[in-house]
Each structure stands twice: as C-alpha cells, then as structure tokens.
Short mmCIF file of C-alpha atoms and ligand atoms in Angstrom, two decimals:
data_model
loop_
_atom_site.label_atom_id
_atom_site.label_comp_id
_atom_site.label_asym_id
_atom_site.label_seq_id
_atom_site.Cartn_x
_atom_site.Cartn_y
_atom_site.Cartn_z
CA MET Z 933 -12.15 -32.41 33.43
CA ALA Z 934 -12.22 -28.76 33.95
CA ASP Z 935 -12.08 -26.10 30.87
CA VAL Z 936 -9.15 -25.23 29.87
CA SER Z 937 -10.22 -21.54 29.00
CA GLU Z 938 -11.66 -21.00 32.31
CA THR Z 939 -9.00 -21.85 34.60
CA VAL Z 940 -6.80 -19.40 32.40
CA ASN Z 941 -8.59 -16.77 31.65
CA GLY Z 942 -10.92 -16.42 34.49
CA ASN Z 943 -13.73 -14.17 34.64
CA LEU Z 944 -12.41 -11.40 31.79
CA PHE Z 945 -15.13 -9.85 30.69
CA ASP Z 946 -16.40 -9.44 34.28
CA ASN Z 947 -13.29 -8.00 35.33
CA ALA Z 948 -13.39 -5.61 32.36
CA MET Z 949 -16.75 -4.11 33.15
CA GLU Z 950 -15.70 -3.70 36.89
CA ASP Z 951 -13.13 -1.82 35.58
CA MET Z 952 -15.64 0.74 33.52
CA GLU Z 953 -18.34 0.64 36.47
CA LYS Z 954 -15.05 1.96 38.18
CA ALA Z 955 -13.96 4.70 35.50
CA GLY Z 956 -17.78 5.93 35.58
CA GLU Z 957 -18.10 6.47 39.35
CA VAL Z 958 -14.44 8.58 39.18
CA ALA Z 959 -15.72 10.50 36.36
CA ASN Z 960 -19.48 10.72 37.39
CA ILE Z 961 -20.39 9.09 33.95
CA PRO Z 962 -24.65 8.47 34.41
CA VAL Z 963 -24.97 4.55 35.23
CA GLU Z 964 -27.64 4.40 32.50
CA SER Z 965 -25.53 5.54 29.95
CA LEU Z 966 -22.80 3.37 30.64
CA GLU Z 967 -25.91 0.29 29.40
CA VAL Z 968 -24.96 0.74 25.74
CA LEU Z 969 -21.20 -0.91 26.51
CA ARG Z 970 -22.11 -3.38 28.67
CA LYS Z 971 -23.15 -5.95 25.83
CA PRO Z 972 -21.80 -6.60 22.24
CA LYS Z 973 -23.94 -5.28 19.43
CA ARG Z 974 -23.18 -8.38 17.73
CA ILE Z 975 -21.54 -12.36 18.50
CA LEU Z 976 -21.04 -14.69 15.95
CA GLN Z 977 -20.13 -18.71 17.18
CA VAL Z 978 -19.51 -20.95 14.09
CA THR Z 979 -18.74 -24.79 14.33
CA PHE Z 980 -16.73 -25.86 10.84
CA PRO Z 981 -15.46 -28.69 9.88
CA VAL Z 982 -11.79 -29.02 7.99
CA LYS Z 983 -10.20 -32.11 6.64
CA MET Z 984 -6.63 -32.74 8.15
CA ASP Z 985 -3.75 -34.43 6.25
CA ASP Z 986 -4.49 -37.77 7.54
CA GLY Z 987 -7.96 -37.49 5.70
CA LYS Z 988 -9.98 -37.28 8.70
CA ILE Z 989 -12.63 -34.60 9.25
CA LYS Z 990 -11.91 -32.40 12.42
CA TYR Z 991 -14.29 -30.11 14.11
CA PHE Z 992 -13.41 -26.23 15.20
CA GLU Z 993 -15.04 -23.78 17.21
CA GLY Z 994 -14.40 -19.88 16.16
CA TYR Z 995 -15.90 -16.55 16.93
CA ARG Z 996 -15.98 -13.03 16.01
CA VAL Z 997 -17.79 -10.56 18.41
CA GLN Z 998 -18.33 -7.10 17.22
CA TYR Z 999 -18.86 -5.32 20.29
CA SER Z 1000 -19.43 -1.56 19.42
CA ASP Z 1001 -19.55 0.31 16.02
CA ALA Z 1002 -20.31 3.40 17.34
CA ARG Z 1003 -17.19 5.38 16.16
CA GLY Z 1004 -16.84 3.37 12.84
CA PRO Z 1005 -16.04 0.18 11.58
CA THR Z 1006 -15.69 -2.75 14.30
CA LYS Z 1007 -11.91 -3.74 14.07
CA GLY Z 1008 -9.53 -6.11 16.14
CA GLY Z 1009 -7.97 -9.31 15.94
CA ILE Z 1010 -7.91 -13.37 15.85
CA ARG Z 1011 -6.29 -15.51 18.14
CA PHE Z 1012 -5.54 -18.68 17.59
CA HIS Z 1013 -5.05 -20.73 21.00
CA PRO Z 1014 -6.48 -23.63 22.63
CA ALA Z 1015 -8.03 -21.58 25.47
CA VAL Z 1016 -9.50 -19.59 23.33
CA CYS Z 1017 -13.72 -18.84 24.28
CA LEU Z 1018 -16.87 -16.93 24.16
CA ASP Z 1019 -15.98 -14.91 27.55
CA GLU Z 1020 -12.56 -13.86 26.61
CA ILE Z 1021 -13.49 -12.85 22.80
CA LYS Z 1022 -15.95 -10.91 24.32
CA ALA Z 1023 -13.41 -9.08 26.33
CA LEU Z 1024 -11.18 -8.73 24.03
CA SER Z 1025 -13.52 -7.03 21.73
CA PHE Z 1026 -14.76 -4.52 24.68
CA TRP Z 1027 -11.07 -3.50 25.22
CA MET Z 1028 -10.78 -2.97 21.32
CA THR Z 1029 -14.07 -0.71 21.47
CA LEU Z 1030 -11.48 1.23 24.18
CA LYS Z 1031 -8.41 0.83 22.85
CA CYS Z 1032 -9.67 2.23 19.42
CA ALA Z 1033 -10.65 5.30 21.12
CA VAL Z 1034 -8.44 5.81 23.36
CA VAL Z 1035 -5.77 6.15 20.41
CA ASP Z 1036 -8.76 8.53 18.77
CA ILE Z 1037 -8.73 6.47 15.40
CA PRO Z 1038 -12.44 6.10 13.83
CA TYR Z 1039 -13.26 2.77 14.31
CA GLY Z 1040 -15.60 0.68 16.79
CA GLY Z 1041 -14.30 -2.69 18.28
CA ALA Z 1042 -14.41 -6.75 17.68
CA LYS Z 1043 -12.45 -9.48 18.01
CA GLY Z 1044 -11.98 -13.26 17.02
CA GLY Z 1045 -10.39 -16.32 17.55
CA ILE Z 1046 -10.55 -19.96 16.65
CA THR Z 1047 -10.00 -22.67 19.93
CA PHE Z 1048 -7.16 -24.71 18.85
CA ASN Z 1049 -3.36 -24.77 19.21
CA PRO Z 1050 -2.00 -23.84 15.80
CA LYS Z 1051 1.89 -25.67 16.89
CA ASP Z 1052 -0.28 -29.17 16.90
CA HIS Z 1053 -0.87 -28.56 13.61
CA SER Z 1054 0.67 -28.42 10.12
CA LEU Z 1055 0.96 -25.16 7.88
CA SER Z 1056 -1.48 -27.01 5.18
CA GLU Z 1057 -3.86 -27.62 8.12
CA ILE Z 1058 -3.70 -23.92 9.57
CA GLU Z 1059 -4.58 -22.82 5.60
CA ARG Z 1060 -7.41 -24.75 5.70
CA ILE Z 1061 -8.68 -23.87 9.25
CA SER Z 1062 -8.23 -20.20 8.69
CA ARG Z 1063 -9.61 -20.13 5.04
CA SER Z 1064 -12.56 -22.08 6.42
CA TYR Z 1065 -13.71 -19.70 9.40
CA ILE Z 1066 -13.30 -16.70 6.56
CA ARG Z 1067 -16.28 -18.38 4.84
CA TYR Z 1068 -17.99 -18.92 7.76
CA ILE Z 1069 -17.71 -14.92 9.21
CA HIS Z 1070 -17.03 -13.32 5.30
CA LYS Z 1071 -20.92 -12.09 5.70
CA PHE Z 1072 -20.21 -10.42 9.00
CA ILE Z 1073 -17.00 -8.58 7.69
CA GLY Z 1074 -15.54 -6.27 4.94
CA PRO Z 1075 -13.97 -3.06 4.60
CA ARG Z 1076 -16.47 -0.94 5.89
CA ILE Z 1077 -18.10 -3.47 8.09
CA ASP Z 1078 -15.53 -4.93 10.54
CA ILE Z 1079 -11.89 -5.53 9.57
CA PRO Z 1080 -9.76 -8.40 11.30
CA ALA Z 1081 -6.04 -8.34 11.84
CA PRO Z 1082 -3.26 -10.57 13.82
CA ASP Z 1083 -3.34 -11.54 17.42
CA VAL Z 1084 -1.63 -14.06 19.19
CA TYR Z 1085 -0.60 -17.02 17.30
CA THR Z 1086 -1.89 -15.53 13.99
CA ASN Z 1087 0.82 -13.49 11.47
CA PRO Z 1088 0.91 -12.11 7.91
CA GLN Z 1089 0.49 -15.55 6.43
CA ILE Z 1090 -2.80 -16.10 7.78
CA MET Z 1091 -3.93 -12.75 6.85
CA ALA Z 1092 -2.71 -13.21 3.33
CA TRP Z 1093 -4.93 -17.13 3.09
CA MET Z 1094 -7.81 -14.87 5.37
CA LEU Z 1095 -7.94 -12.07 2.44
CA ASP Z 1096 -7.52 -14.59 -0.68
CA GLU Z 1097 -10.37 -16.19 0.82
CA TYR Z 1098 -12.22 -13.19 1.30
CA GLU Z 1099 -11.30 -11.86 -2.18
CA LYS Z 1100 -12.35 -15.41 -3.64
CA ILE Z 1101 -16.05 -15.16 -2.36
CA GLU Z 1102 -16.53 -11.29 -3.28
CA GLY Z 1103 -15.16 -11.94 -6.59
CA HIS Z 1104 -13.03 -8.34 -6.24
CA HIS Z 1105 -9.59 -7.11 -4.59
CA ALA Z 1106 -10.61 -5.70 -1.16
CA PRO Z 1107 -7.37 -5.84 0.69
CA GLY Z 1108 -9.36 -2.97 3.13
CA VAL Z 1109 -10.94 -5.85 4.72
CA ILE Z 1110 -8.03 -7.45 6.99
CA THR Z 1111 -4.73 -5.80 8.01
CA GLY Z 1112 -1.48 -6.89 9.28
CA LYS Z 1113 -1.09 -8.24 5.72
CA PRO Z 1114 2.09 -9.22 3.93
CA ILE Z 1115 3.92 -5.94 2.45
CA ASP Z 1116 3.42 -7.81 -1.30
CA LEU Z 1117 -0.40 -7.81 -0.64
CA GLY Z 1118 -0.86 -4.20 0.62
CA GLY Z 1119 0.44 -4.77 4.00
CA SER Z 1120 2.06 -1.17 6.02
CA LEU Z 1121 5.93 -0.75 6.01
CA GLY Z 1122 6.20 -0.82 9.89
CA ARG Z 1123 3.24 -2.83 11.06
CA GLU Z 1124 5.10 -6.01 11.78
CA TYR Z 1125 6.91 -4.19 14.89
CA SER Z 1126 4.11 -1.46 15.07
CA THR Z 1127 2.96 -2.58 18.55
CA SER Z 1128 6.17 -2.73 19.74
CA MET Z 1129 7.11 0.67 18.61
CA GLY Z 1130 3.88 2.24 20.02
CA GLY Z 1131 4.72 0.77 23.69
CA ALA Z 1132 8.52 2.35 23.16
CA TYR Z 1133 7.42 5.38 22.36
CA ILE Z 1134 5.35 5.83 25.54
CA LEU Z 1135 7.90 4.42 27.24
CA LYS Z 1136 10.51 6.98 25.80
CA TYR Z 1137 8.20 10.06 26.44
CA MET Z 1138 7.64 9.04 29.69
CA LYS Z 1139 11.62 9.03 30.45
CA GLU Z 1140 12.16 12.30 29.11
CA ASN Z 1141 8.64 14.31 30.69
CA THR Z 1142 8.46 12.60 33.84
CA ASP Z 1143 10.11 11.83 36.57
CA ILE Z 1144 8.35 7.87 36.89
CA ILE Z 1145 11.34 6.11 35.36
CA PRO Z 1146 14.86 6.48 36.63
CA ASP Z 1147 18.01 6.55 34.69
CA ASN Z 1148 19.22 3.65 32.89
CA PRO Z 1149 16.39 1.56 34.04
CA SER Z 1150 16.67 -2.52 34.16
CA ILE Z 1151 14.28 -3.88 32.25
CA ALA Z 1152 12.37 -7.95 32.53
CA VAL Z 1153 10.17 -8.50 29.09
CA GLN Z 1154 7.53 -11.26 29.74
CA GLY Z 1155 7.05 -13.37 26.41
CA PHE Z 1156 9.13 -13.61 23.10
CA GLY Z 1157 6.78 -13.78 20.44
CA ASN Z 1158 6.12 -10.72 17.67
CA VAL Z 1159 5.68 -8.18 20.42
CA GLY Z 1160 8.12 -9.09 22.94
CA LEU Z 1161 10.40 -9.87 20.58
CA HIS Z 1162 10.13 -6.27 18.86
CA MET Z 1163 9.81 -4.69 21.91
CA SER Z 1164 13.32 -6.34 23.33
CA ARG Z 1165 15.01 -5.01 19.87
CA ILE Z 1166 13.58 -1.91 20.08
CA LEU Z 1167 14.64 -0.73 23.34
CA SER Z 1168 18.21 -2.48 23.67
CA GLU Z 1169 18.90 -0.28 20.05
CA TRP Z 1170 17.99 2.67 22.29
CA GLY Z 1171 20.55 1.79 24.70
CA TYR Z 1172 18.16 0.45 26.99
CA LYS Z 1173 19.08 -2.74 29.74
CA ILE Z 1174 17.16 -5.34 29.31
CA VAL Z 1175 17.93 -8.15 32.07
CA ALA Z 1176 15.61 -11.10 31.26
CA VAL Z 1177 13.33 -12.10 28.81
CA SER Z 1178 10.87 -15.66 28.47
CA ASP Z 1179 8.92 -17.54 26.11
CA SER Z 1180 6.79 -20.59 26.64
CA ARG Z 1181 9.48 -22.89 27.54
CA GLY Z 1182 11.56 -20.30 30.39
CA GLY Z 1183 12.85 -17.48 30.69
CA ILE Z 1184 16.95 -16.22 31.15
CA TYR Z 1185 18.27 -13.78 33.41
CA SER Z 1186 21.36 -11.57 33.39
CA LYS Z 1187 22.08 -8.47 35.50
CA ASP Z 1188 24.38 -6.96 33.06
CA GLY Z 1189 21.86 -7.27 30.35
CA LEU Z 1190 21.27 -9.29 27.26
CA ASP Z 1191 22.43 -9.24 23.98
CA ILE Z 1192 19.17 -8.96 21.99
CA LYS Z 1193 20.89 -9.28 18.84
CA ASN Z 1194 22.26 -12.59 19.37
CA LEU Z 1195 19.94 -13.87 21.29
CA ILE Z 1196 17.21 -13.24 18.23
CA ALA Z 1197 19.44 -15.09 16.24
CA GLN Z 1198 19.14 -17.81 18.73
CA LYS Z 1199 15.13 -17.55 18.77
CA GLU Z 1200 15.36 -17.93 15.25
CA SER Z 1201 17.22 -20.96 14.98
CA LYS Z 1202 16.62 -23.16 17.75
CA GLY Z 1203 13.24 -21.96 18.79
CA THR Z 1204 13.71 -20.54 22.34
CA VAL Z 1205 15.16 -18.09 24.01
CA VAL Z 1206 16.10 -20.55 26.96
CA GLY Z 1207 19.98 -21.74 27.44
CA PHE Z 1208 21.63 -18.13 25.66
CA SER Z 1209 25.36 -18.20 26.90
CA GLY Z 1210 26.20 -16.76 30.04
CA THR Z 1211 22.48 -16.29 31.19
CA GLU Z 1212 20.69 -17.34 34.33
CA LYS Z 1213 17.46 -19.78 33.71
CA ILE Z 1214 15.09 -18.67 35.46
CA THR Z 1215 10.76 -19.35 35.21
CA ASN Z 1216 8.04 -17.37 33.85
CA GLU Z 1217 6.88 -16.66 37.39
CA GLU Z 1218 9.90 -15.63 38.53
CA LEU Z 1219 10.40 -13.03 35.37
CA LEU Z 1220 7.61 -11.25 36.64
CA GLU Z 1221 9.10 -10.94 40.33
CA LEU Z 1222 12.26 -9.84 39.57
CA ASP Z 1223 13.68 -6.77 41.25
CA VAL Z 1224 13.37 -4.54 37.73
CA ASP Z 1225 12.07 -1.00 37.19
CA VAL Z 1226 10.20 -1.24 34.33
CA LEU Z 1227 8.19 -4.95 33.51
CA ILE Z 1228 6.80 -5.50 30.35
CA PRO Z 1229 4.53 -8.35 30.23
CA SER Z 1230 3.90 -9.39 26.19
CA ALA Z 1231 2.27 -12.55 26.14
CA LEU Z 1232 -1.48 -13.52 27.26
CA GLU Z 1233 -3.67 -12.29 29.90
CA ASN Z 1234 -4.01 -13.01 33.80
CA GLN Z 1235 -0.72 -13.34 34.20
CA ILE Z 1236 -0.60 -11.33 37.28
CA THR Z 1237 -3.11 -12.25 39.73
CA LYS Z 1238 -4.10 -12.07 43.16
CA HIS Z 1239 -1.71 -14.70 43.98
CA ASN Z 1240 1.72 -12.75 42.75
CA ALA Z 1241 0.80 -9.10 42.87
CA SER Z 1242 2.12 -8.79 46.36
CA ASN Z 1243 5.36 -10.26 45.02
CA ILE Z 1244 5.96 -7.95 42.11
CA LYS Z 1245 9.05 -5.41 42.49
CA ALA Z 1246 9.11 -3.17 39.20
CA ARG Z 1247 7.85 -0.12 40.13
CA ILE Z 1248 6.36 0.18 36.47
CA ILE Z 1249 4.34 -2.06 34.53
CA LEU Z 1250 3.77 -1.70 30.60
CA GLU Z 1251 1.08 -4.17 29.59
CA MET Z 1252 1.75 -4.71 25.60
CA ALA Z 1253 -0.49 -7.69 26.34
CA ASN Z 1254 -3.61 -7.66 26.49
CA GLY Z 1255 -5.39 -8.05 29.69
CA PRO Z 1256 -2.17 -8.86 31.55
CA VAL Z 1257 -3.21 -7.82 35.25
CA SER Z 1258 -6.29 -9.39 36.38
CA PHE Z 1259 -8.60 -6.73 37.96
CA GLU Z 1260 -7.43 -7.83 41.87
CA ALA Z 1261 -4.38 -7.76 41.34
CA ASP Z 1262 -4.50 -4.04 39.90
CA LYS Z 1263 -5.89 -3.22 43.32
CA ILE Z 1264 -2.67 -4.69 44.62
CA LEU Z 1265 -0.35 -3.14 42.80
CA HIS Z 1266 -1.78 0.30 42.81
CA LYS Z 1267 -2.42 -0.04 46.99
CA ALA Z 1268 1.71 -0.69 46.49
CA GLY Z 1269 2.27 2.56 44.28
CA LYS Z 1270 2.97 1.17 41.28
CA THR Z 1271 2.12 2.46 37.81
CA VAL Z 1272 0.58 0.53 35.48
CA ILE Z 1273 0.55 1.56 32.14
CA PRO Z 1274 -2.72 -0.18 30.57
CA ASP Z 1275 -2.91 -2.34 27.46
CA ILE Z 1276 -5.68 -0.08 25.80
CA LEU Z 1277 -2.72 2.80 26.20
CA ALA Z 1278 0.71 0.82 25.95
CA ASN Z 1279 -0.26 -1.45 23.05
CA ALA Z 1280 -2.78 0.24 21.31
CA GLY Z 1281 0.12 1.46 18.06
CA GLY Z 1282 -0.77 -2.65 16.51
CA VAL Z 1283 -4.25 -1.25 15.76
CA THR Z 1284 -2.64 2.28 14.62
CA VAL Z 1285 -0.59 1.24 11.97
CA SER Z 1286 -3.73 -1.12 11.14
CA TYR Z 1287 -5.57 1.67 10.93
CA PHE Z 1288 -2.96 3.49 8.31
CA GLU Z 1289 -2.92 0.53 6.47
CA TRP Z 1290 -6.49 0.54 5.97
CA VAL Z 1291 -6.08 4.21 4.54
CA GLN Z 1292 -3.21 3.15 2.79
CA ASN Z 1293 -5.83 0.32 1.12
CA LEU Z 1294 -8.34 2.37 0.40
CA ASN Z 1295 -6.52 4.94 -1.12
CA GLY Z 1296 -4.90 2.76 -2.82
CA PHE Z 1297 -1.68 4.97 -2.58
CA TYR Z 1298 1.36 3.98 0.21
CA TRP Z 1299 3.56 5.39 2.38
CA ILE Z 1300 7.24 5.19 3.33
CA GLU Z 1301 8.24 3.84 6.63
CA ASP Z 1302 9.42 6.94 7.95
CA GLU Z 1303 5.95 9.10 7.88
CA VAL Z 1304 4.08 5.63 9.07
CA LEU Z 1305 6.27 5.92 12.06
CA PHE Z 1306 6.15 9.66 12.49
CA LYS Z 1307 2.28 9.32 12.85
CA LEU Z 1308 2.38 6.68 14.68
CA GLU Z 1309 4.64 8.63 16.99
CA ASN Z 1310 2.23 11.76 17.37
CA VAL Z 1311 -0.73 9.33 17.96
CA MET Z 1312 0.62 7.41 20.77
CA ILE Z 1313 2.13 10.87 22.24
CA SER Z 1314 -1.34 12.79 22.01
CA ALA Z 1315 -3.06 9.53 23.19
CA PHE Z 1316 -0.61 9.37 26.06
CA LYS Z 1317 -1.14 13.19 27.17
CA ASP Z 1318 -4.89 12.72 27.15
CA VAL Z 1319 -4.74 9.95 29.49
CA TYR Z 1320 -2.38 11.82 32.14
CA GLY Z 1321 -4.46 14.50 31.99
CA HIS Z 1322 -7.12 12.77 33.23
CA VAL Z 1323 -5.18 10.87 35.84
CA GLU Z 1324 -3.99 14.62 36.98
CA ARG Z 1325 -7.43 15.93 37.02
CA PHE Z 1326 -9.51 12.84 38.39
CA LYS Z 1327 -6.08 12.00 41.06
CA THR Z 1328 -6.74 7.94 39.95
CA ASP Z 1329 -4.81 5.13 37.77
CA TYR Z 1330 -3.83 5.20 34.50
CA ARG Z 1331 -6.39 2.53 33.78
CA THR Z 1332 -9.00 4.65 35.23
CA ALA Z 1333 -8.08 7.25 33.53
CA ALA Z 1334 -7.86 5.82 29.67
CA TYR Z 1335 -11.20 4.16 30.71
CA ILE Z 1336 -12.59 7.81 31.22
CA VAL Z 1337 -11.16 9.06 27.83
CA ALA Z 1338 -12.40 6.09 25.90
CA ILE Z 1339 -15.73 5.92 27.14
CA ASN Z 1340 -16.58 9.44 27.37
CA ARG Z 1341 -15.33 9.59 23.33
CA ILE Z 1342 -17.77 6.33 22.45
CA LEU Z 1343 -20.91 7.77 24.56
CA SER Z 1344 -20.20 10.82 22.98
CA ALA Z 1345 -20.71 9.17 19.34
CA GLU Z 1346 -23.57 7.37 20.58
CA GLN Z 1347 -24.97 10.77 21.84
CA LEU Z 1348 -24.89 12.27 18.69
CA LYS Z 1349 -26.03 9.85 17.15
CA GLY Z 1350 -29.33 9.57 19.35
CA SER Z 1351 -28.59 6.02 20.80
CA LEU Z 1352 -28.54 7.78 23.79
N1 LIG A 1555 -4.59 -7.69 17.45
C1 LIG A 1555 -3.94 -6.42 17.93
C2 LIG A 1555 -4.57 -5.76 19.19
O1 LIG A 1555 -5.17 -6.43 19.95
C3 LIG A 1555 -3.89 -5.42 16.59
C4 LIG A 1555 -5.52 -5.07 16.18
C5 LIG A 1555 -5.72 -4.89 14.88
O2 LIG A 1555 -4.95 -4.66 14.24
O3 LIG A 1555 -6.61 -4.41 14.47
O4 LIG A 1555 -4.49 -4.56 19.55
#
C-alpha cells in the first residue's frame, strides 16, 4: 500500500528548498551562505507505547525537528494527523524558522507531530498519547530551548496536559515551555484567534493601502477549524462578504454571503458546515475554483497543485494554512497574475501571540486583550511593509520577497555569531 503521508504531502521539504534557492538567486545571496539553512539542526524521532481504553498497547510514532536556533530558542507547533511524516515536519520546521524571522520575533523554528488520527481516539487516549510524547521529548524542550504550541488537530487542552507532564518531570512550574495554553494555566488573551486576526489585519491593510483588493471583495475560506472559523468570523464582523466555506465533510456556497454567526452555531451543534440552510453544497475542490476575489486556504498543505492551479479564479490567495500552494502551482498562479500572500507572513499572527504569551509567562505579568491586539497589529503591518518593500525592490512575488527578508535576518545572526 502507498505511504499515505507521501501521497498527501508530495515532497514538501524539497519544494521548500527550491523556494529558498529561488530567493537566493533573486537577492544574490551567495550559494555557500545558504548551506546553514539546508538541513535541520536536530531531528528527534520517537516510538512510544500507550495503553488504549480496551487495555491493549499501541505504538505511536512522533517527531520533533528543531531546524534553526540562530535567532533564539526554537519554536513551533505539534500536530496530530495520520499524514504526519518526517518530510512534512522538516518542511514545517523550516517554515517556522522563516516565519519567526519575517515577523522579527526572537525565535528559531521547530515543529513536532504524532502520526495518528485523533478522531479515532477517546479523550483519555489522546491525553495518554500527549503525555507520553512529552515524556519522550522532554529533555529536548524548555522555555529557553524549544517551545511547542498547538497546530493541526491539537488545542489548548492538549497543551495543558503536555505542560502538566513537563512540570511533573521537572518538579517546578514552567509555563513558558509551551504556548497556546488555556488562560487559567498562563495562556494569553487573544491567542486562540490570533492566527486569523493576523491574516485579517494584513487583508485590511492591503485593502486600505494598495489597489490589489477591490471594493466589497467576495471571499471563500477553505477549512473551518480554528483558523478558518475565526477568519470567517472576524472578516464577517468587519463587514466582508464570505460566500463559501468548507470543512472535511464538504463545502457550502451562497452568492449573497453566509450568515457566519449562525453557521458557527451549526458547526458547534452538528459538527459540520454542510447542510446550512439557504446554501448550495459544493466540494472542497469546487470551493478552491470559485469565481471570488479572495481565496483563503485555511486547512492543510498541497491543496492547490499543478493539477488545479490553472482553474483558480481568485485574484488574491491568502495562505492561512501552512504550505497550501505547491511549488509548481505557485509558478502557475504567478504567471496568471495572481497575488499569493505566503503562509510565512499571512499566518504568522499565531506564533506572534505565542511569543507574547511566552514574554508574559517569563515576566509573570499579564496583558489585557487590547494590548495583545495592538501589538499584534503593529507586528503584522510592519512585517507586511518589509515584505512589500522587497516585492518592489526585487520586482518579485510576495513569497520570494518574504523568503529574502527572513533569510537575510537569519544569515545575519549566523554571521554575527561567527558560524558563517
Ligand atoms: N502552529 C502555528 C504555526 O504554524 C503556531 C506555532 C506557535 O505558536 O509556535 O504557526
């Protein structure tokens, strides 16, 4: 049987490296300098047993890749998904390294994951899996070493179990070891919707300051998990028209716009957006190809590939998922005159508020929500301006420009330390 992870993910890491080479060429960065970014600093792969509810033991595979710590402790989420594999986690940890550098927060990059589908397990099994994973990686993480956070199919409750396991082993409180925690355990106000808010700030800024986004843009959002749901909520609260959304069971469309508030209530009660009254049922693939102004992929990687890229009609693609557009698709979209705002800029609001959470934990002093949002908006807008400046200067696309901003910052840190 084919390896599921390979068919779903393709060669994410190779593609990420190709993007880096391209950025290097455009900005004339010496090829030898990029060497330091071609491999992760440390890869940890673990296999651990967990007792299931029926008393049987099952083995799980987990990963933690710490890509670069040139700019600070490594940072990045942990995902639970059946397609998790080393290639994917390596690519995601590289993107975290770039993401933290694009928004100029003092972190390197990391990513972790466990290969399983949490939907097939009870809450108590998920708790035991989460705790066991931490027991296997705890020596390699820490508030000044590597700081995990939520990612696909992980949430504040899972972060709470992981924190508790870490603190039990260490024998003292250490809230700064993990971010995206529940508020009562040292989480930050605003963290839950910060990824979406960061992307929304960028969209709003672009609308007000560039001519890329038309008046009353129509918007389609793929994915209705934490990121897609809050993105739809925030944009509709700001008066934007969301015409389509989807989740793993399918999508819905209404050309006059969706009532997002009631849709969230349905998602909470029925577990899906499908069947929402007054809407037409569409597939996830159809959603991507809708004739809208802005497309916001907020689910998984490799959604727009060379197979469907030429069918994409949206003029602007805001990547709220990590890696939703493949390397080949990116070229096709660019040729067709589309503007792709890359993940390492568009979805950096999550890790930015993770950084704020960590700062609050280390100081033991907590901020009001408005302060978090004010600081988040500043970080996102100044990162957008930095990237936009490079788009103009190098006459290139936003992804290449964001890579150049990030790579230059990382290489400068490496050089100052004498490792380059
Ligand atoms: N998983 C999120 C991301 O991909 C957040 C990471 C973090 O907060 O460390 O950006």
